[in-house]
Amino acid sequence: MNASKFAPIYSSLSMAVLAGHPALLAQEVVEVTGRDQRIEADFEEVFRVGVPYGEEWETFATVRKVAFDGEGNLYVFDDWAGNDLRTVVFDRSGAFLREFGTSGEGPGEFKYPTSYGVMRDGTTVVRDLGHQSYHIFGLSGAFERMVRNRVGITQDSGGGVGVTTIATSTPIQVDPRGGAVYTWGAVSLNAPAGTSPHRAISRHSLDGEDVQTETVVEAWQPPREAPKDLIKVSDNASVAEGTDRQMASLLGGLSKGLTRPPHFEPLLLMGLLPDGGIVYSDSSAYTLKVAAPDDGSLSRTITRPIHPQPVTPRIQELARQRQGEAQVTPAQIQSALGGLPGLSGIDFNTIRSGAGRAGGIVSGGSLGGLSLSLGEETFYPVVPVIQELLTSWEGRIWVMRQGDEVFEDGPIDVVTADGGYVGTYRPGATEMPHAFGPDGLAAFIELDEFRVASVVVRRLPPEVR
C-alpha cells in the first residue's frame, strides 16, 4: 500500500482519536516558537574511559548502555559475547571502582540479559529474558535478589477473539523515585481481532517477589491495515521433523492476523521527570505530552509549528536501500528470542532487518531450515518530526528532530517541562547524550575508526541540564 492510499486513513483516524477524547483537548497547550534560537555545545570534558589495549576493566567490547547513580558514579554495561554481560563502575573522576556480573544459570547470573538500569541510590537492575526475572544488585555490586517477570509467547482465543503476543526485549527506564522501572511501546507483535487503539507506558514495581505491572499511560496507536498473515513459513519436506517442524508450526500459528508496521510509523518515545512525571511523544507531529506521576493524567501538551515531511518515492527507495544493508546476527536473535518458552534449542541463522530510528522491520530470511518471508511492505504517509526524546537529571527535555535528509540526525531542542524554550543545537553540534547524571554530568558513547568503544563524560551548562 502506498502513502497516498494510507493518508486518508491516517487523517480520519487522527481526527477521530482527538474527537473521542474531549478531556485531552481541555488540558493546557503550550506552543513553543517555531524559530530556532541557537545555543552552543560548549561542554566541559570531565573524564574519558575505555582504551583499545590495557587492563581488563578499561577495555570494552560492546557498550550496551551507560548510566549514573546519585553520587555521579558511572555504570558501563559491557557485553562481551551476547550473554556475558558485566557492569563496570567508575567514580565521578573516572577512577575504577568495581565490576560485577557473569553468565550462568543461577540467581544473579545472566542467561539472556536484555535491559539495564541504575537507581539513584546505586541499585542496579538487569532484566533477564532467559531467567524471566529482574536481577537486583546493591550499591557494592553484590547480588541481592531476583524479581520474577513472566514473559513469553501466549495465545488467547477465549470468546472467539484471538490474541497473539510475542514478547521480546524492551528497554527500561528507572523510576527516579526508586523501586520500579518503566517500559513503553513493547517490541512485540500483538494483534487481536481489531488492533488496540493504544500503546502502553507501564510501571513495573520491583518491591515484591513478582513484578507488579500497571499501565500508567495509554498512548495513541497509529492505524494499521486489516490484520493478515504476516509471516509465510515454508512447508517443504526439509522441515518435516525436529525443531524446524516445531518452529514452523509455532510461527505459522502465531503469525495469523498480525500486521507489518509501515516504514516511518511514529514510535512511542518517552522520558521521566524527577518527580516521576512522564514526557512522551506518540505521533508524527511535534507534540510532547506531559503526564502526571502515578495516574498518568495529561497535564500539559507542548507543541512547535514544525511539520512532518511527506514520504516521497525517493524516500521510499532510501528506506528500501537501508533495509537491505542492515543485518541481524544469529547471536542477537538468539539473545532476543532464545529464552522464551518453546524457542530454546533453535539454531538461528542470519536474517535481514531494517534498522534506524525512522522505522524498520525484519524483511525475511531463514531460521534453521525454515524459509520465512513477510507481507508487502507499506509506508506511513509522513516522516515523524521527533526522532529521539530524553530527559535530563533535573528535568530538561531534549528533543532530536528529523534532519534535512531522512536517516540524518537533525537539530536538538531543549525545553522545560512547563513549555519554556531554552534553545536549539544545530545539526552535528552534539550528539544526544547516552545518559544524564547529577550536577550536569552527561555520558556519550564513542567509537573510533576500528569501532573500539570509549565513554566520555562531560558537564553541561546549567541552562540545559
XYZ file of C-alpha atoms in Angstrom:
465
model
C 0.000 0.000 0.000
C 1.461 3.370 -0.939
C 1.471 6.595 1.050
C -1.348 8.252 -0.883
C -3.707 5.336 -0.149
C -2.753 5.417 3.547
C -3.068 9.194 4.022
C -6.887 9.442 4.237
C -6.965 6.608 6.780
C -4.308 8.379 8.840
C -6.107 11.734 8.724
C -9.554 10.435 9.547
C -8.432 8.229 12.414
C -6.275 11.003 13.886
C -9.294 13.296 13.965
C -11.415 10.510 15.457
C -8.913 9.980 18.264
C -8.950 13.671 19.138
C -12.714 13.991 18.827
C -13.233 10.988 21.085
C -11.197 12.468 23.933
C -12.525 15.973 24.736
C -10.799 15.898 28.130
C -7.495 15.544 26.315
C -8.147 18.758 24.413
C -9.058 20.605 27.606
C -5.547 20.333 29.048
C -3.032 23.191 28.919
C -1.445 23.565 25.481
C 1.847 25.469 25.193
C 3.121 26.364 21.728
C 6.872 26.955 21.541
C 8.176 29.388 18.957
C 8.836 27.933 15.533
C 12.036 29.941 15.119
C 15.201 28.251 16.385
C 17.427 30.116 18.822
C 20.913 28.644 18.541
C 22.863 27.526 21.596
C 26.473 26.337 21.569
C 27.594 22.882 22.652
C 30.278 24.204 24.982
C 30.637 21.170 27.243
C 33.500 20.670 29.692
C 35.111 17.217 29.420
C 35.358 15.637 32.891
C 36.928 12.248 32.084
C 37.149 9.522 29.467
C 37.250 5.729 29.986
C 37.843 2.863 27.576
C 41.048 2.133 25.637
C 41.957 -0.324 22.831
C 44.637 -2.041 24.959
C 45.040 -2.105 28.711
C 43.699 -3.676 31.866
C 40.529 -5.727 31.564
C 38.465 -3.124 33.400
C 39.423 -0.375 30.933
C 38.799 -2.256 27.671
C 35.233 -2.579 26.411
C 33.705 -4.941 23.864
C 30.151 -3.737 23.133
C 28.849 -0.968 25.385
C 25.097 -1.548 25.548
C 24.204 1.250 27.922
C 25.648 3.749 30.390
C 24.016 5.245 33.473
C 24.753 7.327 36.582
C 23.782 6.975 40.225
C 23.057 9.837 42.599
C 26.731 10.187 43.597
C 27.770 10.726 39.979
C 29.323 7.261 39.597
C 29.282 5.998 36.008
C 27.995 2.486 35.196
C 29.059 0.912 31.889
C 27.080 -2.145 30.745
C 29.540 -4.053 28.559
C 28.561 -7.129 26.543
C 31.424 -9.456 25.598
C 29.625 -12.363 23.938
C 25.883 -11.908 23.696
C 25.083 -13.092 27.225
C 28.382 -12.383 29.005
C 27.347 -9.033 30.461
C 29.442 -7.190 33.024
C 28.877 -3.869 34.735
C 31.960 -1.674 35.180
C 31.688 1.199 37.670
C 33.806 4.395 37.803
C 33.649 7.249 40.285
C 32.889 10.831 39.248
C 36.573 11.471 38.486
C 36.894 8.405 36.238
C 38.705 6.155 38.725
C 37.818 2.469 38.531
C 35.681 1.257 41.462
C 34.456 -2.284 40.686
C 32.923 -4.607 38.152
C 30.328 -7.334 38.544
C 28.137 -9.700 36.539
C 28.656 -13.092 34.904
C 26.714 -15.531 32.731
C 25.171 -18.696 34.140
C 22.031 -20.454 35.278
C 21.945 -19.397 38.917
C 20.463 -16.367 40.713
C 22.388 -13.236 39.805
C 23.922 -14.948 36.749
C 22.793 -13.820 33.313
C 21.188 -16.067 30.742
C 19.708 -13.592 28.235
C 20.151 -10.091 29.699
C 18.277 -7.546 27.590
C 17.692 -4.327 29.548
C 19.603 -2.438 32.229
C 19.186 0.493 34.577
C 20.600 2.132 37.713
C 18.557 3.671 40.525
C 19.710 6.908 42.075
C 20.732 5.023 45.233
C 23.087 2.812 43.171
C 20.796 -0.217 42.887
C 21.428 -1.911 39.531
C 18.577 -3.631 37.685
C 19.100 -6.131 34.842
C 16.163 -7.649 33.018
C 16.953 -11.240 32.003
C 14.683 -12.804 29.406
C 16.193 -16.244 29.941
C 15.507 -16.280 33.676
C 12.241 -14.358 33.147
C 13.261 -12.135 36.037
C 14.884 -8.886 37.044
C 18.252 -9.274 38.818
C 18.729 -6.716 41.613
C 22.271 -5.738 42.701
C 23.137 -3.446 45.597
C 25.418 -0.421 45.660
C 28.509 -2.603 46.180
C 27.631 -4.757 43.154
C 26.602 -7.717 45.333
C 23.597 -9.690 44.108
C 20.560 -9.179 46.348
C 17.525 -10.893 44.821
C 15.511 -11.763 41.734
C 12.029 -10.487 40.928
C 10.044 -12.821 38.679
C 8.731 -11.354 35.451
C 6.834 -13.973 33.433
C 7.057 -13.256 29.721
C 6.833 -15.333 26.582
C 4.563 -16.321 23.752
C 0.868 -16.526 24.547
C -2.295 -17.158 22.599
C -5.785 -16.487 23.873
C -8.832 -17.340 21.825
C -11.441 -17.114 24.559
C -14.804 -15.771 23.495
C -13.933 -16.121 19.839
C -11.426 -13.244 19.900
C -7.879 -14.351 19.078
C -4.932 -12.523 20.615
C -1.286 -13.272 19.862
C 1.566 -11.676 21.788
C 5.256 -12.326 21.181
C 7.266 -10.688 23.963
C 10.858 -9.793 23.175
C 13.414 -7.484 24.715
C 12.413 -3.929 25.554
C 14.450 -1.108 27.094
C 13.680 0.073 30.604
C 13.857 3.406 32.383
C 14.214 3.509 36.159
C 11.768 5.468 38.253
C 13.691 8.458 39.713
C 11.826 7.837 42.969
C 13.155 4.262 43.140
C 11.555 0.842 43.432
C 10.304 0.454 39.860
C 11.122 0.561 36.174
C 9.108 1.684 33.170
C 8.646 0.107 29.759
C 6.882 1.586 26.780
C 5.618 0.505 23.372
C 6.881 -3.069 23.882
C 8.740 -4.619 20.966
C 6.057 -7.178 20.270
C 3.583 -8.345 17.692
C 0.146 -8.042 19.224
C -2.948 -8.327 17.055
C -6.375 -9.003 18.485
C -9.239 -9.244 16.031
C -9.208 -5.450 15.943
C -5.941 -3.659 16.645
C -5.812 -1.913 20.021
C -6.090 1.885 19.804
C -3.438 2.285 22.498
C 0.246 1.691 23.201
C 1.048 1.292 26.868
C 3.580 3.015 29.089
C 3.784 0.682 32.072
C 5.292 0.893 35.550
C 6.740 -2.330 36.968
C 7.134 -2.383 40.752
C 10.139 -4.418 41.936
C 9.341 -4.438 45.654
C 7.976 -7.991 45.908
C 8.875 -11.472 44.685
C 6.933 -10.951 41.452
C 6.765 -7.874 39.263
C 3.573 -5.874 39.738
C 2.690 -4.098 36.488
C 0.251 -1.266 35.903
C -0.460 0.723 32.761
C 0.136 4.395 33.555
C -0.395 5.929 30.097
C -2.423 4.709 27.126
C -0.660 6.415 24.218
C -2.050 6.688 20.711
C -1.677 3.693 18.393
C -1.266 4.641 14.711
C -3.794 2.979 12.393
C -2.871 -0.194 10.578
C -4.220 -2.180 7.690
C -6.612 -5.004 8.452
C -4.704 -7.931 10.077
C -3.318 -10.543 7.702
C -0.876 -13.444 7.780
C 2.391 -11.612 8.407
C 4.890 -14.497 8.192
C 4.849 -17.129 5.483
C 6.692 -20.290 6.570
C 7.943 -22.958 4.163
C 6.292 -26.373 4.491
C 8.657 -28.461 2.375
C 9.950 -31.881 3.325
C 13.119 -30.484 4.865
C 11.158 -29.157 7.843
C 9.140 -32.292 8.463
C 10.999 -33.326 11.585
C 12.607 -31.975 14.725
C 12.834 -28.405 15.930
C 12.294 -26.959 12.453
C 8.873 -28.551 12.300
C 8.152 -27.235 15.785
C 9.193 -23.738 14.721
C 7.165 -23.928 11.501
C 4.048 -24.834 13.456
C 4.737 -22.176 16.103
C 5.420 -19.304 13.729
C 2.682 -20.303 11.320
C 0.081 -20.273 14.072
C 1.291 -17.151 15.843
C 1.519 -15.059 12.688
C -2.163 -15.404 11.834
C -3.716 -11.954 11.759
C -0.559 -9.962 12.505
C 0.204 -6.711 10.714
C 3.556 -5.456 9.479
C 4.344 -1.954 10.807
C 4.771 0.590 7.997
C 8.118 2.258 7.458
C 8.200 5.634 9.271
C 5.318 4.762 11.564
C 5.769 7.135 14.560
C 7.444 5.463 17.508
C 6.350 5.851 21.093
C 9.131 7.825 22.803
C 9.274 8.735 26.497
C 11.334 10.173 29.308
C 10.862 10.503 33.080
C 10.895 13.715 35.119
C 12.458 13.930 38.612
C 9.033 13.770 40.325
C 8.031 10.654 38.365
C 6.099 12.547 35.711
C 6.213 11.220 32.161
C 7.000 13.076 28.938
C 6.089 11.237 25.759
C 5.600 11.586 22.020
C 3.259 9.243 20.153
C 2.580 10.865 16.775
C 4.335 12.295 13.713
C 3.767 15.891 14.815
C 5.988 17.960 17.091
C 3.892 17.257 20.176
C 5.179 16.460 23.671
C 2.667 15.270 26.230
C 3.426 15.710 29.930
C 1.626 13.267 32.206
C 1.313 13.379 35.988
C 3.100 10.823 38.190
C 1.256 7.659 39.163
C -2.117 8.178 37.449
C -0.706 9.341 34.098
C -3.319 12.070 33.650
C -2.357 14.556 30.952
C -1.359 17.883 32.456
C 0.233 19.691 29.518
C 0.866 19.450 25.779
C 3.910 21.203 24.305
C 3.932 21.839 20.558
C 6.102 23.532 17.927
C 4.815 24.599 14.476
C 7.243 22.259 12.709
C 5.519 19.848 10.354
C 6.455 16.321 9.206
C 7.660 15.907 5.633
C 5.740 13.686 3.206
C 7.163 10.266 2.332
C 8.031 10.622 -1.359
C 9.035 7.839 -3.783
C 12.676 8.909 -3.291
C 12.366 8.494 0.476
C 10.728 5.093 -0.002
C 13.690 3.976 -2.104
C 16.153 5.211 0.536
C 14.287 3.173 3.146
C 14.473 0.039 0.982
C 18.198 0.512 0.455
C 18.795 0.996 4.158
C 16.815 -2.127 4.981
C 18.840 -4.148 2.507
C 22.110 -3.068 4.117
C 21.158 -3.877 7.727
C 21.905 -7.244 9.314
C 20.703 -9.018 12.408
C 23.190 -11.612 13.656
C 22.303 -15.071 14.950
C 23.578 -14.085 18.409
C 21.193 -11.120 18.512
C 18.227 -13.257 17.516
C 19.206 -15.966 19.993
C 19.552 -13.381 22.736
C 16.182 -11.811 21.942
C 14.152 -14.986 21.478
C 16.130 -17.973 22.728
C 14.984 -17.666 26.318
C 11.288 -17.730 25.504
C 9.191 -20.845 26.173
C 9.158 -23.127 23.145
C 12.103 -21.473 21.414
C 15.104 -22.833 23.298
C 17.422 -25.025 21.268
C 16.556 -23.455 17.922
C 19.504 -22.719 15.631
C 19.026 -19.185 14.349
C 20.611 -18.293 11.021
C 21.207 -14.720 9.919
C 18.158 -12.822 8.735
C 17.960 -9.317 7.342
C 16.385 -6.452 9.142
C 15.601 -2.778 8.665
C 17.137 -0.548 11.301
C 17.172 3.089 12.277
C 15.131 5.477 14.362
C 12.745 6.243 11.499
C 11.448 2.679 11.411
C 12.323 -0.763 10.127
C 11.180 -4.347 10.205
C 12.666 -7.766 9.550
C 12.103 -8.464 5.849
C 12.738 -12.178 5.542
C 15.370 -14.895 5.557
C 15.735 -18.200 7.335
C 15.534 -19.734 10.783
C 17.189 -23.134 10.985
C 15.860 -24.970 7.919
C 12.820 -22.716 7.521
C 12.240 -20.160 4.804
C 10.460 -17.023 6.014
C 9.004 -14.037 4.217
C 6.918 -11.088 5.304
C 3.964 -9.459 3.640
C 4.122 -6.479 1.323
C 5.932 -3.512 2.836
C 3.998 -0.312 3.398
C 4.935 3.287 4.174
C 3.488 5.788 6.576
C 2.482 8.987 4.724
C 4.911 11.257 6.621
C 8.266 11.104 8.413
C 7.898 11.886 12.148
C 9.371 15.219 13.243
C 10.659 13.861 16.572
C 13.326 11.164 16.279
C 14.614 10.937 19.872
C 13.438 12.152 23.269
C 15.420 12.237 26.520
C 15.016 13.904 29.900
C 17.913 15.195 31.974
C 18.535 14.515 35.665
C 16.997 17.891 36.574
C 14.061 17.581 34.160
C 15.047 19.345 30.942
C 13.597 17.726 27.812
C 15.978 17.070 24.914
C 14.315 16.502 21.542
C 16.172 15.467 18.368
C 14.250 16.397 15.228
C 14.409 14.834 11.798
C 17.360 16.089 9.725
C 17.150 17.706 6.332
C 17.682 14.248 4.858
C 15.915 11.130 6.081
C 18.066 9.000 8.447
C 20.267 12.015 9.274
C 20.451 13.488 12.766
C 18.711 16.837 12.953
C 18.711 19.786 15.363
C 18.336 19.147 19.099
C 15.861 21.290 21.023
C 15.989 21.792 24.791
C 12.725 22.709 26.503
C 11.385 22.666 30.047
C 8.514 20.548 31.336
C 6.311 23.640 31.629
C 6.884 24.544 27.982
C 9.764 27.000 28.296
C 12.130 27.095 25.332
C 15.855 27.019 26.158
C 17.319 26.806 22.650
C 18.432 24.535 19.805
C 21.744 22.881 18.952
C 22.438 22.928 15.228
C 22.765 19.543 13.476
C 26.132 17.969 14.233
C 26.969 20.309 17.132
C 26.464 17.475 19.618
C 25.032 14.010 19.775
C 22.234 13.205 22.156
C 23.756 12.114 25.471
C 23.509 8.403 26.173
C 22.935 9.139 29.876
C 22.374 12.129 32.126
C 23.672 12.354 35.687
C 23.656 14.746 38.654
C 25.362 18.153 38.598
C 25.165 18.403 34.811
C 27.082 15.208 34.059
C 26.323 13.562 30.723
C 27.875 10.446 29.171
C 28.494 9.859 25.463
C 29.467 6.508 23.912
C 32.036 6.981 21.146
C 33.505 4.527 18.613
C 36.891 5.015 16.944
C 37.752 4.015 13.367
C 38.171 0.398 14.499
C 34.827 0.515 16.362
C 36.526 0.352 19.744
C 34.218 1.887 22.332
C 35.023 4.555 24.880
C 32.787 6.609 27.136
C 33.255 10.360 27.519
C 31.717 12.196 30.468
C 31.094 15.905 30.014
C 29.494 18.603 32.156
C 26.561 20.527 30.668
C 25.935 24.215 31.387
C 23.143 24.910 33.923
C 20.552 26.122 31.418
C 20.369 22.782 29.531
C 20.746 20.344 32.458
